[in-house]
Amino acid sequence: MMTSAPTVAGSLATVVFASATLPMLLKAYRSRDLSSYSTGNLVLANVGNALYAVYVFHLPPGPLWALHAFNVTTTGLMLYWRRRYARRPGERPPELVLVR
């Protein structure tokens, strides 16, 4: 069974995009400081992902499904963390969580 060049390229692109995003997620998780992320931007990213899902899930399963699922998960997490760990005026920053 041969894999087509577009499928290989899509698979590699998915791995590259995920690898580029994981450090941001780990930093956000560990520090709980998401003050540099706009809530509005994260909301729009989640709405865009929901709309894009209508298109993606009408395509045959493949690398695009994996990339979209990763994007949905990461933007959803970032919005959740942004709302959960949002500081109120005068509140101290959260303590750093050490993950071993």
mmCIF file with all atom_site columns, C-alpha atoms in Angstrom:
data_model
loop_
_atom_site.group_PDB
_atom_site.id
_atom_site.type_symbol
_atom_site.label_atom_id
_atom_site.label_alt_id
_atom_site.label_comp_id
_atom_site.label_asym_id
_atom_site.label_entity_id
_atom_site.label_seq_id
_atom_site.pdbx_PDB_ins_code
_atom_site.Cartn_x
_atom_site.Cartn_y
_atom_site.Cartn_z
_atom_site.occupancy
_atom_site.B_iso_or_equiv
_atom_site.pdbx_formal_charge
_atom_site.auth_seq_id
_atom_site.auth_comp_id
_atom_site.auth_asym_id
_atom_site.auth_atom_id
_atom_site.pdbx_PDB_model_num
ATOM 1   C CA . MET A 1 1   ? 0.000   0.000  0.000  1.00 0.00 ? 1   MET A CA 1
ATOM 2   C CA . MET A 1 2   ? 1.513   3.310  -1.087 1.00 0.00 ? 2   MET A CA 1
ATOM 3   C CA . THR A 1 3   ? 0.825   6.565  0.664  1.00 0.00 ? 3   THR A CA 1
ATOM 4   C CA . SER A 1 4   ? 0.338   9.640  -1.492 1.00 0.00 ? 4   SER A CA 1
ATOM 5   C CA . ALA A 1 5   ? 2.659   12.642 -1.253 1.00 0.00 ? 5   ALA A CA 1
ATOM 6   C CA . PRO A 1 6   ? -0.148  14.955 -0.050 1.00 0.00 ? 6   PRO A CA 1
ATOM 7   C CA . THR A 1 7   ? -0.999  12.544 2.776  1.00 0.00 ? 7   THR A CA 1
ATOM 8   C CA . VAL A 1 8   ? 2.653   12.348 3.851  1.00 0.00 ? 8   VAL A CA 1
ATOM 9   C CA . ALA A 1 9   ? 2.955   16.154 3.678  1.00 0.00 ? 9   ALA A CA 1
ATOM 10  C CA . GLY A 1 10  ? -0.262  16.567 5.685  1.00 0.00 ? 10  GLY A CA 1
ATOM 11  C CA . SER A 1 11  ? 0.938   14.116 8.313  1.00 0.00 ? 11  SER A CA 1
ATOM 12  C CA . LEU A 1 12  ? 4.298   15.851 8.636  1.00 0.00 ? 12  LEU A CA 1
ATOM 13  C CA . ALA A 1 13  ? 2.622   19.273 8.807  1.00 0.00 ? 13  ALA A CA 1
ATOM 14  C CA . THR A 1 14  ? 0.368   18.025 11.608 1.00 0.00 ? 14  THR A CA 1
ATOM 15  C CA . VAL A 1 15  ? 3.395   16.851 13.591 1.00 0.00 ? 15  VAL A CA 1
ATOM 16  C CA . VAL A 1 16  ? 5.211   20.173 12.979 1.00 0.00 ? 16  VAL A CA 1
ATOM 17  C CA . PHE A 1 17  ? 2.222   22.302 14.027 1.00 0.00 ? 17  PHE A CA 1
ATOM 18  C CA . ALA A 1 18  ? 1.621   20.177 17.123 1.00 0.00 ? 18  ALA A CA 1
ATOM 19  C CA . SER A 1 19  ? 5.317   20.318 18.054 1.00 0.00 ? 19  SER A CA 1
ATOM 20  C CA . ALA A 1 20  ? 5.291   24.098 17.720 1.00 0.00 ? 20  ALA A CA 1
ATOM 21  C CA . THR A 1 21  ? 2.218   24.436 19.949 1.00 0.00 ? 21  THR A CA 1
ATOM 22  C CA . LEU A 1 22  ? 3.147   22.026 22.746 1.00 0.00 ? 22  LEU A CA 1
ATOM 23  C CA . PRO A 1 23  ? 5.759   24.304 24.402 1.00 0.00 ? 23  PRO A CA 1
ATOM 24  C CA . MET A 1 24  ? 3.156   27.095 24.622 1.00 0.00 ? 24  MET A CA 1
ATOM 25  C CA . LEU A 1 25  ? 0.669   24.718 26.231 1.00 0.00 ? 25  LEU A CA 1
ATOM 26  C CA . LEU A 1 26  ? 3.207   23.401 28.719 1.00 0.00 ? 26  LEU A CA 1
ATOM 27  C CA . LYS A 1 27  ? 4.265   26.925 29.701 1.00 0.00 ? 27  LYS A CA 1
ATOM 28  C CA . ALA A 1 28  ? 0.644   28.003 30.126 1.00 0.00 ? 28  ALA A CA 1
ATOM 29  C CA . TYR A 1 29  ? -0.104  24.909 32.197 1.00 0.00 ? 29  TYR A CA 1
ATOM 30  C CA . ARG A 1 30  ? 2.927   25.271 34.435 1.00 0.00 ? 30  ARG A CA 1
ATOM 31  C CA . SER A 1 31  ? 2.785   29.021 34.997 1.00 0.00 ? 31  SER A CA 1
ATOM 32  C CA . ARG A 1 32  ? -0.989  29.479 34.890 1.00 0.00 ? 32  ARG A CA 1
ATOM 33  C CA . ASP A 1 33  ? -0.186  32.942 33.564 1.00 0.00 ? 33  ASP A CA 1
ATOM 34  C CA . LEU A 1 34  ? -2.267  33.463 30.471 1.00 0.00 ? 34  LEU A CA 1
ATOM 35  C CA . SER A 1 35  ? -2.436  37.229 30.781 1.00 0.00 ? 35  SER A CA 1
ATOM 36  C CA . SER A 1 36  ? -0.758  37.637 27.399 1.00 0.00 ? 36  SER A CA 1
ATOM 37  C CA . TYR A 1 37  ? -3.637  35.811 25.700 1.00 0.00 ? 37  TYR A CA 1
ATOM 38  C CA . SER A 1 38  ? -6.733  37.763 24.766 1.00 0.00 ? 38  SER A CA 1
ATOM 39  C CA . THR A 1 39  ? -9.995  36.157 25.854 1.00 0.00 ? 39  THR A CA 1
ATOM 40  C CA . GLY A 1 40  ? -11.676 37.583 22.760 1.00 0.00 ? 40  GLY A CA 1
ATOM 41  C CA . ASN A 1 41  ? -9.087  36.017 20.482 1.00 0.00 ? 41  ASN A CA 1
ATOM 42  C CA . LEU A 1 42  ? -9.432  32.647 22.193 1.00 0.00 ? 42  LEU A CA 1
ATOM 43  C CA . VAL A 1 43  ? -13.238 32.815 21.929 1.00 0.00 ? 43  VAL A CA 1
ATOM 44  C CA . LEU A 1 44  ? -13.010 33.649 18.217 1.00 0.00 ? 44  LEU A CA 1
ATOM 45  C CA . ALA A 1 45  ? -10.519 30.806 17.678 1.00 0.00 ? 45  ALA A CA 1
ATOM 46  C CA . ASN A 1 46  ? -12.959 28.366 19.306 1.00 0.00 ? 46  ASN A CA 1
ATOM 47  C CA . VAL A 1 47  ? -15.904 29.661 17.264 1.00 0.00 ? 47  VAL A CA 1
ATOM 48  C CA . GLY A 1 48  ? -13.779 29.400 14.111 1.00 0.00 ? 48  GLY A CA 1
ATOM 49  C CA . ASN A 1 49  ? -12.831 25.829 15.009 1.00 0.00 ? 49  ASN A CA 1
ATOM 50  C CA . ALA A 1 50  ? -16.495 24.927 15.522 1.00 0.00 ? 50  ALA A CA 1
ATOM 51  C CA . LEU A 1 51  ? -17.438 26.351 12.133 1.00 0.00 ? 51  LEU A CA 1
ATOM 52  C CA . TYR A 1 52  ? -14.437 24.750 10.425 1.00 0.00 ? 52  TYR A CA 1
ATOM 53  C CA . ALA A 1 53  ? -15.436 21.375 11.897 1.00 0.00 ? 53  ALA A CA 1
ATOM 54  C CA . VAL A 1 54  ? -18.488 21.371 9.609  1.00 0.00 ? 54  VAL A CA 1
ATOM 55  C CA . TYR A 1 55  ? -16.092 21.378 6.652  1.00 0.00 ? 55  TYR A CA 1
ATOM 56  C CA . VAL A 1 56  ? -13.406 19.069 8.077  1.00 0.00 ? 56  VAL A CA 1
ATOM 57  C CA . PHE A 1 57  ? -15.751 16.283 9.123  1.00 0.00 ? 57  PHE A CA 1
ATOM 58  C CA . HIS A 1 58  ? -17.245 16.114 5.636  1.00 0.00 ? 58  HIS A CA 1
ATOM 59  C CA . LEU A 1 59  ? -13.814 15.135 4.307  1.00 0.00 ? 59  LEU A CA 1
ATOM 60  C CA . PRO A 1 60  ? -12.477 11.593 4.439  1.00 0.00 ? 60  PRO A CA 1
ATOM 61  C CA . PRO A 1 61  ? -10.528 10.832 7.633  1.00 0.00 ? 61  PRO A CA 1
ATOM 62  C CA . GLY A 1 62  ? -6.883  11.802 7.373  1.00 0.00 ? 62  GLY A CA 1
ATOM 63  C CA . PRO A 1 63  ? -4.200  14.128 8.690  1.00 0.00 ? 63  PRO A CA 1
ATOM 64  C CA . LEU A 1 64  ? -6.519  17.138 8.537  1.00 0.00 ? 64  LEU A CA 1
ATOM 65  C CA . TRP A 1 65  ? -8.846  15.489 11.042 1.00 0.00 ? 65  TRP A CA 1
ATOM 66  C CA . ALA A 1 66  ? -5.928  14.964 13.421 1.00 0.00 ? 66  ALA A CA 1
ATOM 67  C CA . LEU A 1 67  ? -4.725  18.538 13.022 1.00 0.00 ? 67  LEU A CA 1
ATOM 68  C CA . HIS A 1 68  ? -8.208  19.933 13.511 1.00 0.00 ? 68  HIS A CA 1
ATOM 69  C CA . ALA A 1 69  ? -8.792  17.776 16.601 1.00 0.00 ? 69  ALA A CA 1
ATOM 70  C CA . PHE A 1 70  ? -5.488  19.023 18.015 1.00 0.00 ? 70  PHE A CA 1
ATOM 71  C CA . ASN A 1 71  ? -6.438  22.650 17.287 1.00 0.00 ? 71  ASN A CA 1
ATOM 72  C CA . VAL A 1 72  ? -9.861  22.223 18.878 1.00 0.00 ? 72  VAL A CA 1
ATOM 73  C CA . THR A 1 73  ? -8.291  20.683 21.974 1.00 0.00 ? 73  THR A CA 1
ATOM 74  C CA . THR A 1 74  ? -5.553  23.291 22.369 1.00 0.00 ? 74  THR A CA 1
ATOM 75  C CA . THR A 1 75  ? -7.729  26.352 21.790 1.00 0.00 ? 75  THR A CA 1
ATOM 76  C CA . GLY A 1 76  ? -10.387 24.918 24.098 1.00 0.00 ? 76  GLY A CA 1
ATOM 77  C CA . LEU A 1 77  ? -7.803  24.310 26.820 1.00 0.00 ? 77  LEU A CA 1
ATOM 78  C CA . MET A 1 78  ? -6.303  27.760 26.409 1.00 0.00 ? 78  MET A CA 1
ATOM 79  C CA . LEU A 1 79  ? -9.730  29.419 26.720 1.00 0.00 ? 79  LEU A CA 1
ATOM 80  C CA . TYR A 1 80  ? -10.598 27.289 29.747 1.00 0.00 ? 80  TYR A CA 1
ATOM 81  C CA . TRP A 1 81  ? -7.280  28.069 31.437 1.00 0.00 ? 81  TRP A CA 1
ATOM 82  C CA . ARG A 1 82  ? -7.562  31.764 30.532 1.00 0.00 ? 82  ARG A CA 1
ATOM 83  C CA . ARG A 1 83  ? -10.937 31.981 32.252 1.00 0.00 ? 83  ARG A CA 1
ATOM 84  C CA . ARG A 1 84  ? -10.034 29.712 35.168 1.00 0.00 ? 84  ARG A CA 1
ATOM 85  C CA . TYR A 1 85  ? -6.705  31.325 36.030 1.00 0.00 ? 85  TYR A CA 1
ATOM 86  C CA . ALA A 1 86  ? -7.644  34.918 35.224 1.00 0.00 ? 86  ALA A CA 1
ATOM 87  C CA . ARG A 1 87  ? -6.385  37.233 37.932 1.00 0.00 ? 87  ARG A CA 1
ATOM 88  C CA . ARG A 1 88  ? -8.586  39.803 39.490 1.00 0.00 ? 88  ARG A CA 1
ATOM 89  C CA . PRO A 1 89  ? -7.253  43.324 40.062 1.00 0.00 ? 89  PRO A CA 1
ATOM 90  C CA . GLY A 1 90  ? -4.773  43.344 42.954 1.00 0.00 ? 90  GLY A CA 1
ATOM 91  C CA . GLU A 1 91  ? -4.523  39.558 43.102 1.00 0.00 ? 91  GLU A CA 1
ATOM 92  C CA . ARG A 1 92  ? -1.094  37.922 43.331 1.00 0.00 ? 92  ARG A CA 1
ATOM 93  C CA . PRO A 1 93  ? 0.128   35.810 40.416 1.00 0.00 ? 93  PRO A CA 1
ATOM 94  C CA . PRO A 1 94  ? -0.372  32.063 40.910 1.00 0.00 ? 94  PRO A CA 1
ATOM 95  C CA . GLU A 1 95  ? 2.537   29.980 42.141 1.00 0.00 ? 95  GLU A CA 1
ATOM 96  C CA . LEU A 1 96  ? 4.527   28.040 39.598 1.00 0.00 ? 96  LEU A CA 1
ATOM 97  C CA . VAL A 1 97  ? 3.483   24.403 39.313 1.00 0.00 ? 97  VAL A CA 1
ATOM 98  C CA . LEU A 1 98  ? 6.507   22.139 39.079 1.00 0.00 ? 98  LEU A CA 1
ATOM 99  C CA . VAL A 1 99  ? 5.894   19.116 36.880 1.00 0.00 ? 99  VAL A CA 1
ATOM 100 C CA . ARG A 1 100 ? 8.451   16.356 37.065 1.00 0.00 ? 100 ARG A CA 1
#
